[in-house]
mmCIF file of C-alpha atoms in Angstrom:
data_model
loop_
_atom_site.group_PDB
_atom_site.id
_atom_site.type_symbol
_atom_site.label_atom_id
_atom_site.label_comp_id
_atom_site.label_asym_id
_atom_site.label_seq_id
_atom_site.Cartn_x
_atom_site.Cartn_y
_atom_site.Cartn_z
ATOM 1 C CA MET A 1 108.307 114.064 104.067
ATOM 2 C CA SER A 2 109.722 117.827 102.832
ATOM 3 C CA LEU A 3 107.533 120.062 101.370
ATOM 4 C CA ALA A 4 108.831 119.040 97.813
ATOM 5 C CA ASP A 5 108.572 115.213 97.801
ATOM 6 C CA PRO A 6 105.618 114.083 95.458
ATOM 7 C CA ILE A 7 102.525 113.299 98.178
ATOM 8 C CA HIS A 8 99.934 112.335 95.264
ATOM 9 C CA ALA A 9 102.558 109.559 94.556
ATOM 10 C CA VAL A 10 101.913 107.927 97.842
ATOM 11 C CA GLN A 11 98.798 106.886 99.224
ATOM 12 C CA THR A 12 97.853 105.005 102.035
ATOM 13 C CA LEU A 13 95.493 101.902 102.554
ATOM 14 C CA PRO A 14 92.867 100.586 104.971
ATOM 15 C CA VAL A 15 94.304 97.417 105.627
ATOM 16 C CA PHE A 16 93.785 93.465 108.131
ATOM 17 C CA PRO A 17 97.169 91.576 107.694
ATOM 18 C CA ALA A 18 96.303 88.150 106.623
ATOM 19 C CA GLU A 19 96.497 86.659 110.084
ATOM 20 C CA ALA A 20 93.562 88.667 111.545
ATOM 21 C CA PHE A 21 90.666 86.923 108.208
ATOM 22 C CA ARG A 22 91.201 83.482 108.717
ATOM 23 C CA VAL A 23 89.438 79.757 107.945
ATOM 24 C CA GLU A 24 86.510 78.886 110.682
ATOM 25 C CA SER A 25 85.128 76.121 109.111
ATOM 26 C CA GLY A 26 86.245 74.416 106.083
ATOM 27 C CA VAL A 27 88.843 73.007 104.190
ATOM 28 C CA ALA A 28 91.405 75.294 104.675
ATOM 29 C CA GLU A 29 90.395 75.465 108.733
ATOM 30 C CA GLY A 30 92.579 78.328 110.585
ATOM 31 C CA ASP A 31 94.292 78.980 107.943
ATOM 32 C CA ALA A 32 94.604 82.685 106.774
ATOM 33 C CA ILE A 33 93.837 84.665 103.921
ATOM 34 C CA SER A 34 96.188 84.006 100.930
ATOM 35 C CA PHE A 35 96.604 84.673 97.594
ATOM 36 C CA ALA A 36 94.399 83.170 94.912
ATOM 37 C CA ASP A 37 96.006 80.067 94.200
ATOM 38 C CA GLU A 38 95.733 78.879 97.952
ATOM 39 C CA LEU A 39 92.252 79.750 98.613
ATOM 40 C CA VAL A 40 89.096 76.874 99.021
ATOM 41 C CA MET A 41 85.936 78.405 97.633
ATOM 42 C CA ASP A 42 83.364 78.202 100.187
ATOM 43 C CA ASP A 43 85.516 78.100 103.145
ATOM 44 C CA ILE A 44 84.248 80.238 105.614
ATOM 45 C CA TYR A 45 85.782 83.085 107.492
ATOM 46 C CA HIS A 46 86.024 85.537 110.467
ATOM 47 C CA LEU A 47 87.661 88.079 111.724
ATOM 48 C CA GLY A 48 89.399 87.855 114.650
ATOM 49 C CA THR A 49 88.697 89.411 118.363
ATOM 50 C CA GLY A 50 90.189 92.835 118.409
ATOM 51 C CA ALA A 51 91.505 93.301 115.403
ATOM 52 C CA ALA A 52 91.784 96.366 113.435
ATOM 53 C CA ARG A 53 93.113 98.373 110.293
ATOM 54 C CA LYS A 54 96.402 98.994 109.054
ATOM 55 C CA ARG A 55 97.843 101.590 107.417
ATOM 56 C CA LEU A 56 99.978 100.248 104.373
ATOM 57 C CA THR A 57 100.986 103.053 102.670
ATOM 58 C CA ILE A 58 102.192 102.609 98.671
ATOM 59 C CA ALA A 59 104.034 104.197 96.124
ATOM 60 C CA LEU A 60 102.812 104.063 92.643
ATOM 61 C CA GLY A 61 105.226 102.818 90.427
ATOM 62 C CA GLU A 62 104.309 102.282 85.977
ATOM 63 C CA ALA A 63 102.772 99.065 86.620
ATOM 64 C CA GLU A 64 98.827 98.785 86.631
ATOM 65 C CA ARG A 65 98.994 96.350 89.635
ATOM 66 C CA THR A 66 102.861 96.303 91.045
ATOM 67 C CA PHE A 67 103.621 99.017 93.755
ATOM 68 C CA THR A 68 106.131 99.541 96.399
ATOM 69 C CA VAL A 69 105.877 99.778 100.108
ATOM 70 C CA ALA A 70 106.565 102.850 101.592
ATOM 71 C CA SER A 71 108.414 104.271 104.450
ATOM 72 C CA GLY A 72 106.155 105.389 106.609
ATOM 73 C CA SER A 73 103.516 102.235 106.599
ATOM 74 C CA GLU A 74 102.588 100.680 109.535
ATOM 75 C CA VAL A 75 103.199 97.079 107.838
ATOM 76 C CA GLY A 76 104.981 95.511 105.545
ATOM 77 C CA HIS A 77 108.790 96.741 104.756
ATOM 78 C CA ALA A 78 110.181 100.338 102.722
ATOM 79 C CA GLY A 79 111.264 99.310 98.944
ATOM 80 C CA ASN A 80 109.336 95.471 98.609
ATOM 81 C CA LEU A 81 106.661 95.260 95.393
ATOM 82 C CA LEU A 82 103.363 94.735 96.651
ATOM 83 C CA HIS A 83 101.055 92.921 93.682
ATOM 84 C CA LEU A 84 97.624 93.505 93.088
ATOM 85 C CA ASP A 85 96.307 89.619 93.298
ATOM 86 C CA SER A 86 92.486 89.402 93.091
ATOM 87 C CA CYS A 87 89.247 90.303 94.353
ATOM 88 C CA LEU A 88 87.377 88.422 96.578
ATOM 89 C CA THR A 89 83.612 87.984 97.169
ATOM 90 C CA PHE A 90 82.338 86.761 100.462
ATOM 91 C CA MET A 91 78.721 85.840 102.114
ATOM 92 C CA ALA A 92 77.418 86.766 104.954
ATOM 93 C CA GLY A 93 74.906 84.434 107.015
ATOM 94 C CA ASP A 94 71.545 86.541 105.686
ATOM 95 C CA GLY A 95 72.880 87.189 102.009
ATOM 96 C CA SER A 96 74.978 89.976 101.984
ATOM 97 C CA THR A 97 77.736 89.688 99.728
ATOM 98 C CA TYR A 98 81.203 91.626 100.277
ATOM 99 C CA GLU A 99 84.492 92.196 98.150
ATOM 100 C CA ALA A 100 87.582 92.913 99.011
ATOM 101 C CA LEU A 101 91.240 92.832 97.935
ATOM 102 C CA VAL A 102 93.901 90.767 98.195
ATOM 103 C CA LEU A 103 98.295 92.511 98.138
ATOM 104 C CA VAL A 104 100.727 90.676 98.356
ATOM 105 C CA GLU A 105 103.599 91.699 98.897
ATOM 106 C CA VAL A 106 106.984 90.410 97.428
ATOM 107 C CA GLU A 107 110.666 90.139 98.442
ATOM 108 C CA ALA A 108 113.072 88.659 97.139
ATOM 109 C CA ASP A 109 110.373 86.955 94.522
ATOM 110 C CA THR A 110 108.900 85.151 97.470
ATOM 111 C CA ALA A 111 105.699 86.553 99.167
ATOM 112 C CA ALA A 112 106.718 88.411 102.790
ATOM 113 C CA GLY A 113 102.952 89.209 103.635
ATOM 114 C CA VAL A 114 99.471 89.264 102.566
ATOM 115 C CA TYR A 115 97.157 92.259 103.058
ATOM 116 C CA LEU A 116 93.024 92.309 102.871
ATOM 117 C CA LEU A 117 91.675 95.958 102.283
ATOM 118 C CA PRO A 118 88.002 95.287 102.283
ATOM 119 C CA LEU A 119 85.171 97.530 100.542
ATOM 120 C CA ALA A 120 82.888 97.053 102.889
ATOM 121 C CA THR A 121 82.551 97.025 106.823
ATOM 122 C CA LEU A 122 83.608 93.199 107.600
ATOM 123 C CA LYS A 123 82.325 92.818 111.866
ATOM 124 C CA GLU A 124 83.865 89.578 114.279
ATOM 125 C CA LYS A 125 81.788 86.892 115.158
ATOM 126 C CA LEU A 126 80.183 86.776 111.600
ATOM 127 C CA ASP A 127 80.616 83.790 109.493
ATOM 128 C CA TYR A 128 82.136 85.071 105.561
ATOM 129 C CA ARG A 129 81.414 82.582 102.945
ATOM 130 C CA LEU A 130 83.981 82.602 100.064
ATOM 131 C CA VAL A 131 82.050 82.782 97.106
ATOM 132 C CA GLY A 132 84.202 84.328 94.918
ATOM 133 C CA VAL A 133 88.120 84.506 93.500
ATOM 134 C CA ASP A 134 88.406 86.915 90.522
ATOM 135 C CA ARG A 135 91.510 88.542 89.464
ATOM 136 C CA LYS A 136 90.434 90.174 86.044
ATOM 137 C CA THR A 137 88.493 92.193 88.211
ATOM 138 C CA ALA A 138 90.451 93.696 90.500
ATOM 139 C CA SER A 139 92.182 96.404 89.293
ATOM 140 C CA THR A 140 88.970 98.155 88.347
ATOM 141 C CA ARG A 141 87.677 97.424 91.766
ATOM 142 C CA PHE A 142 91.193 99.141 93.099
ATOM 143 C CA ALA A 143 90.818 101.607 90.691
ATOM 144 C CA GLU A 144 87.252 102.509 91.286
ATOM 145 C CA VAL A 145 88.142 103.008 95.101
ATOM 146 C CA ALA A 146 91.261 105.160 94.515
ATOM 147 C CA CYS A 147 89.142 107.645 91.692
ATOM 148 C CA VAL A 148 88.592 110.898 93.186
ATOM 149 C CA SER A 149 84.617 111.007 92.981
ATOM 150 C CA PHE A 150 81.484 113.517 93.467
ATOM 151 C CA THR A 151 77.871 112.866 94.020
ATOM 152 C CA ARG A 152 75.180 112.879 92.309
ATOM 153 C CA GLY A 153 73.038 115.479 92.464
ATOM 154 C CA THR A 154 76.507 117.795 92.604
ATOM 155 C CA HIS A 155 76.475 121.030 90.899
ATOM 156 C CA ILE A 156 79.359 121.529 89.238
ATOM 157 C CA THR A 157 80.324 125.084 87.377
ATOM 158 C CA MET A 158 80.176 125.358 83.451
ATOM 159 C CA ALA A 159 81.959 127.481 81.231
ATOM 160 C CA SER A 160 78.577 129.562 80.950
ATOM 161 C CA GLY A 161 78.788 129.540 84.423
ATOM 162 C CA GLU A 162 75.903 127.578 84.369
ATOM 163 C CA GLN A 163 75.427 125.110 88.327
ATOM 164 C CA ARG A 164 74.131 121.977 86.026
ATOM 165 C CA PRO A 165 74.131 118.587 88.118
ATOM 166 C CA ILE A 166 77.606 115.959 87.635
ATOM 167 C CA GLU A 167 74.690 113.407 86.197
ATOM 168 C CA ARG A 168 74.115 115.528 83.496
ATOM 169 C CA LEU A 169 77.039 116.102 81.895
ATOM 170 C CA LYS A 170 78.225 114.610 78.923
ATOM 171 C CA ILE A 171 81.328 114.356 76.761
ATOM 172 C CA GLY A 172 82.285 117.464 75.257
ATOM 173 C CA ASP A 173 80.785 119.653 77.865
ATOM 174 C CA ARG A 174 82.877 122.452 78.236
ATOM 175 C CA VAL A 175 83.399 123.411 81.994
ATOM 176 C CA LEU A 176 85.128 126.037 83.892
ATOM 177 C CA THR A 177 88.883 125.315 85.143
ATOM 178 C CA ARG A 178 91.112 127.225 87.597
ATOM 179 C CA ASP A 179 93.567 127.295 85.330
ATOM 180 C CA ASP A 180 92.684 126.763 82.627
ATOM 181 C CA GLY A 181 89.910 128.550 81.439
ATOM 182 C CA PRO A 182 87.110 126.401 79.743
ATOM 183 C CA GLN A 183 87.864 122.694 78.884
ATOM 184 C CA GLU A 184 85.826 120.139 77.540
ATOM 185 C CA ILE A 185 84.874 116.851 78.896
ATOM 186 C CA ARG A 186 87.048 113.694 78.417
ATOM 187 C CA TRP A 187 85.131 111.455 79.957
ATOM 188 C CA VAL A 188 82.460 110.765 82.433
ATOM 189 C CA GLY A 189 82.278 107.537 84.836
ATOM 190 C CA GLN A 190 80.133 106.540 87.306
ATOM 191 C CA ASN A 191 79.705 103.378 89.627
ATOM 192 C CA THR A 192 78.070 102.608 92.777
ATOM 193 C CA LEU A 193 80.384 101.851 96.015
ATOM 194 C CA ARG A 194 79.188 100.511 99.260
ATOM 195 C CA ALA A 195 79.043 103.809 101.882
ATOM 196 C CA VAL A 196 80.794 101.952 104.352
ATOM 197 C CA GLY A 197 83.868 102.308 106.684
ATOM 198 C CA ALA A 198 86.743 103.795 105.145
ATOM 199 C CA PHE A 199 85.254 104.542 101.637
ATOM 200 C CA ALA A 200 82.364 106.237 103.330
ATOM 201 C CA PRO A 201 81.952 109.797 101.334
ATOM 202 C CA VAL A 202 82.762 112.848 103.164
ATOM 203 C CA VAL A 203 80.124 115.395 103.766
ATOM 204 C CA ILE A 204 80.941 119.569 104.022
ATOM 205 C CA THR A 205 78.164 121.073 104.830
ATOM 206 C CA ARG A 206 77.088 124.320 103.635
ATOM 207 C CA GLY A 207 78.948 127.315 104.144
ATOM 208 C CA THR A 208 81.594 125.665 105.636
ATOM 209 C CA LEU A 209 84.361 126.436 103.045
ATOM 210 C CA HIS A 210 82.421 129.153 101.584
ATOM 211 C CA ASN A 211 79.896 126.708 99.969
ATOM 212 C CA GLU A 212 75.954 127.474 98.720
ATOM 213 C CA HIS A 213 75.276 124.051 99.245
ATOM 214 C CA ASP A 214 76.148 120.619 101.145
ATOM 215 C CA LEU A 215 79.049 119.079 98.916
ATOM 216 C CA VAL A 216 79.523 115.424 98.981
ATOM 217 C CA VAL A 217 82.873 113.424 97.674
ATOM 218 C CA SER A 218 84.627 110.390 98.008
ATOM 219 C CA PRO A 219 87.307 110.385 101.081
ATOM 220 C CA ASP A 220 90.741 111.108 98.982
ATOM 221 C CA HIS A 221 88.873 113.523 97.078
ATOM 222 C CA ARG A 222 91.666 117.139 97.210
ATOM 223 C CA ILE A 223 89.754 120.386 98.113
ATOM 224 C CA PHE A 224 91.537 123.077 96.942
ATOM 225 C CA VAL A 225 92.609 126.094 99.484
ATOM 226 C CA TYR A 226 93.666 129.510 98.769
ATOM 227 C CA GLN A 227 94.961 131.086 102.405
ATOM 228 C CA ARG A 228 95.175 134.815 102.184
ATOM 229 C CA ARG A 229 96.856 134.036 105.322
ATOM 230 C CA ASP A 230 98.754 131.107 105.607
ATOM 231 C CA ARG A 231 96.928 129.961 109.756
ATOM 232 C CA LEU A 232 97.726 126.540 108.039
ATOM 233 C CA GLY A 233 101.711 126.881 108.329
ATOM 234 C CA ALA A 234 102.166 124.971 104.497
ATOM 235 C CA GLY A 235 104.493 127.721 103.741
ATOM 236 C CA ARG A 236 102.183 128.804 100.989
ATOM 237 C CA ALA A 237 99.074 130.372 99.811
ATOM 238 C CA GLU A 238 97.713 127.373 97.617
ATOM 239 C CA VAL A 239 96.765 124.473 99.220
ATOM 240 C CA LEU A 240 95.662 121.177 98.136
ATOM 241 C CA VAL A 241 93.827 118.814 101.028
ATOM 242 C CA LYS A 242 91.868 115.446 101.128
ATOM 243 C CA ALA A 243 88.137 115.695 102.336
ATOM 244 C CA ARG A 244 89.264 112.927 105.176
ATOM 245 C CA HIS A 245 91.811 115.019 106.897
ATOM 246 C CA LEU A 246 88.852 117.638 107.128
ATOM 247 C CA VAL A 247 86.235 115.168 109.049
ATOM 248 C CA ASN A 248 85.200 116.742 112.606
ATOM 249 C CA GLY A 249 82.286 114.865 113.038
ATOM 250 C CA THR A 250 79.971 118.337 112.932
ATOM 251 C CA THR A 251 80.688 119.976 109.971
ATOM 252 C CA VAL A 252 82.409 117.494 107.991
ATOM 253 C CA TYR A 253 81.499 114.047 108.414
ATOM 254 C CA GLN A 254 81.459 110.752 106.745
ATOM 255 C CA GLN A 255 78.494 109.663 105.907
ATOM 256 C CA ASP A 256 78.138 106.178 106.453
ATOM 257 C CA GLY A 257 75.684 103.703 105.219
ATOM 258 C CA GLY A 258 74.000 102.352 102.164
ATOM 259 C CA PHE A 259 75.144 102.886 98.693
ATOM 260 C CA VAL A 260 76.200 105.553 97.211
ATOM 261 C CA ASP A 261 76.599 106.847 93.555
ATOM 262 C CA TYR A 262 79.962 108.241 92.502
ATOM 263 C CA PHE A 263 80.363 110.657 89.059
ATOM 264 C CA GLN A 264 84.012 111.252 87.603
ATOM 265 C CA LEU A 265 85.080 113.825 85.622
ATOM 266 C CA LEU A 266 87.662 113.306 83.170
ATOM 267 C CA PHE A 267 89.561 115.838 80.882
ATOM 268 C CA ASP A 268 92.649 116.162 78.594
ATOM 269 C CA ASP A 269 94.609 117.212 82.019
ATOM 270 C CA HIS A 270 93.889 116.506 85.350
ATOM 271 C CA GLN A 271 92.400 120.317 86.499
ATOM 272 C CA ILE A 272 91.376 122.050 89.353
ATOM 273 C CA ILE A 273 87.471 123.066 88.722
ATOM 274 C CA TYR A 274 84.416 123.976 91.176
ATOM 275 C CA ALA A 275 81.761 121.855 92.704
ATOM 276 C CA GLU A 276 78.967 123.359 94.895
ATOM 277 C CA GLY A 277 82.029 126.959 94.910
ATOM 278 C CA ILE A 278 84.277 124.703 96.139
ATOM 279 C CA ALA A 279 87.385 124.016 93.883
ATOM 280 C CA ALA A 280 88.338 120.403 93.862
ATOM 281 C CA GLU A 281 90.275 118.091 91.682
ATOM 282 C CA SER A 282 89.067 116.016 88.858
ATOM 283 C CA LEU A 283 90.371 112.270 88.362
ATOM 284 C CA LEU A 284 94.170 112.076 87.830
ATOM 285 C CA VAL A 285 94.923 109.462 85.884
ATOM 286 C CA ASP A 286 97.558 106.918 87.193
ATOM 287 C CA PRO A 287 99.203 103.558 87.662
ATOM 288 C CA ARG A 288 96.413 103.218 90.309
ATOM 289 C CA THR A 289 92.828 104.830 88.227
ATOM 290 C CA ARG A 290 93.659 104.274 84.808
ATOM 291 C CA GLY A 291 92.421 100.676 85.595
ATOM 292 C CA ALA A 292 89.440 102.489 85.566
ATOM 293 C CA LEU A 293 89.462 103.593 82.388
ATOM 294 C CA PRO A 294 87.493 102.218 79.443
ATOM 295 C CA ALA A 295 90.182 100.696 77.024
ATOM 296 C CA ASP A 296 89.484 103.439 74.078
ATOM 297 C CA VAL A 297 89.875 105.788 76.386
ATOM 298 C CA ARG A 298 93.416 104.308 77.551
ATOM 299 C CA ASP A 299 93.955 104.215 74.363
ATOM 300 C CA GLY A 300 92.793 107.508 73.121
ATOM 301 C CA MET A 301 94.773 109.592 75.767
ATOM 302 C CA GLY A 302 97.997 109.609 73.628
ATOM 303 C CA ALA A 303 100.550 109.221 76.477
ATOM 304 C CA GLY A 304 102.827 106.201 76.462
ATOM 305 C CA ASP A 305 101.597 105.243 79.983
ATOM 306 C CA ALA A 306 98.230 106.468 79.471
ATOM 307 C CA SER A 307 98.396 108.713 82.398
ATOM 308 C CA HIS A 308 98.201 112.545 83.474
ATOM 309 C CA ALA A 309 101.625 114.689 83.055
ATOM 310 C CA HIS A 310 102.558 115.849 86.829
ATOM 311 C CA ARG A 311 101.020 119.437 86.830
ATOM 312 C CA PRO A 312 102.236 122.021 89.461
ATOM 313 C CA HIS A 313 99.116 122.428 91.655
ATOM 314 C CA LEU A 314 99.955 118.929 92.548
ATOM 315 C CA ASP A 315 102.897 120.028 94.569
ATOM 316 C CA PHE A 316 100.081 122.374 96.870
ATOM 317 C CA GLU A 317 99.559 119.333 98.944
ATOM 318 C CA VAL A 318 99.745 119.596 102.778
ATOM 319 C CA ARG A 319 101.389 116.709 105.144
ATOM 320 C CA ASP A 320 99.014 115.029 107.184
ATOM 321 C CA GLU A 321 100.566 116.513 110.201
ATOM 322 C CA LEU A 322 99.501 119.917 108.934
ATOM 323 C CA LEU A 323 96.153 118.768 109.435
ATOM 324 C CA ALA A 324 95.725 116.813 112.690
ATOM 325 C CA GLY A 325 94.847 119.895 115.044
ATOM 326 C CA PRO A 326 91.408 119.876 116.125
ATOM 327 C CA ASP A 327 89.479 121.211 113.713
ATOM 328 C CA ALA A 328 91.597 121.716 110.410
ATOM 329 C CA VAL A 329 88.302 122.499 108.347
ATOM 330 C CA GLU A 330 87.458 125.404 110.881
ATOM 331 C CA VAL A 331 91.319 127.364 109.897
ATOM 332 C CA LEU A 332 91.178 126.844 106.634
ATOM 333 C CA ARG A 333 87.604 128.557 106.375
ATOM 334 C CA ARG A 334 88.995 131.385 108.149
ATOM 335 C CA ALA A 335 92.659 131.695 106.750
ATOM 336 C CA SER A 336 90.807 131.320 102.946
ATOM 337 C CA SER A 337 88.281 134.436 104.315
ATOM 338 C CA SER A 338 88.851 137.920 103.451
ATOM 339 C CA GLY A 339 89.504 140.465 106.140
ATOM 340 C CA THR A 340 91.848 137.539 108.601
#
């Protein structure tokens, strides 16, 4: 992938291949998880011993529920269509419920692969009883996972300079943006997700990127950094990096456990705003995320496909390999500090 490639149009999902999650007891005993039409309610599933998630890399298309397998994916074949089939609900022995999304890979009008995207951590040797199959909510749940989000209590810089908690923001409030000055909020979203595994929020602790307080965001939330010196080797001063790529286990870590209240901020255009003093992106509406928007908001966006137009700053996202060093966040901190 070159620096010019639209990195933002490709996303990676941590999935289990279907054969890793099989019916342990029930009508379809021995069968792997499949698409909605082939599932039997009350069947009990087990996660296979030693099962590991694989990286399913997808390229975004125009349809809300259909994508393609991108090159570099650990599973599937590049170019094949991927269809978001359904949202499943399982119940564990202690009464806890777990949701998972089913994606189906299609080749020549035939299912070539089925993948399970759990929205919570599944464990080996536990019973998971299938208690719900829902096609209608799949797009919404998929979109909620894809939305870049801030957590409750995050201070956002307003046009006036006020630092206001995100839960107090409302439509019409004016927020300071990096590229376009004061901009009005179009919509404020809120949802609660399990803060576990790959979906646990990332904590950037106070001072790590010159922030006054801890900044807690969703894992794929992109942070904007201006390098006074290109220590990252990106070939430019301005870079966008995903929060999950900055995790080092100390100054940046994933806060695993319980639930998290997420908030999304939508503007007429995709923006870089300021949260706890750190420049970070607002919600980008694309084929993955637009399903999270209420119908009236989608209808009022003006664009035929209800998606944001491309913005120049989206080209600042850096390749994963440039962030593969032992402490990428420390490199960026030094690169963005005066006197370096």
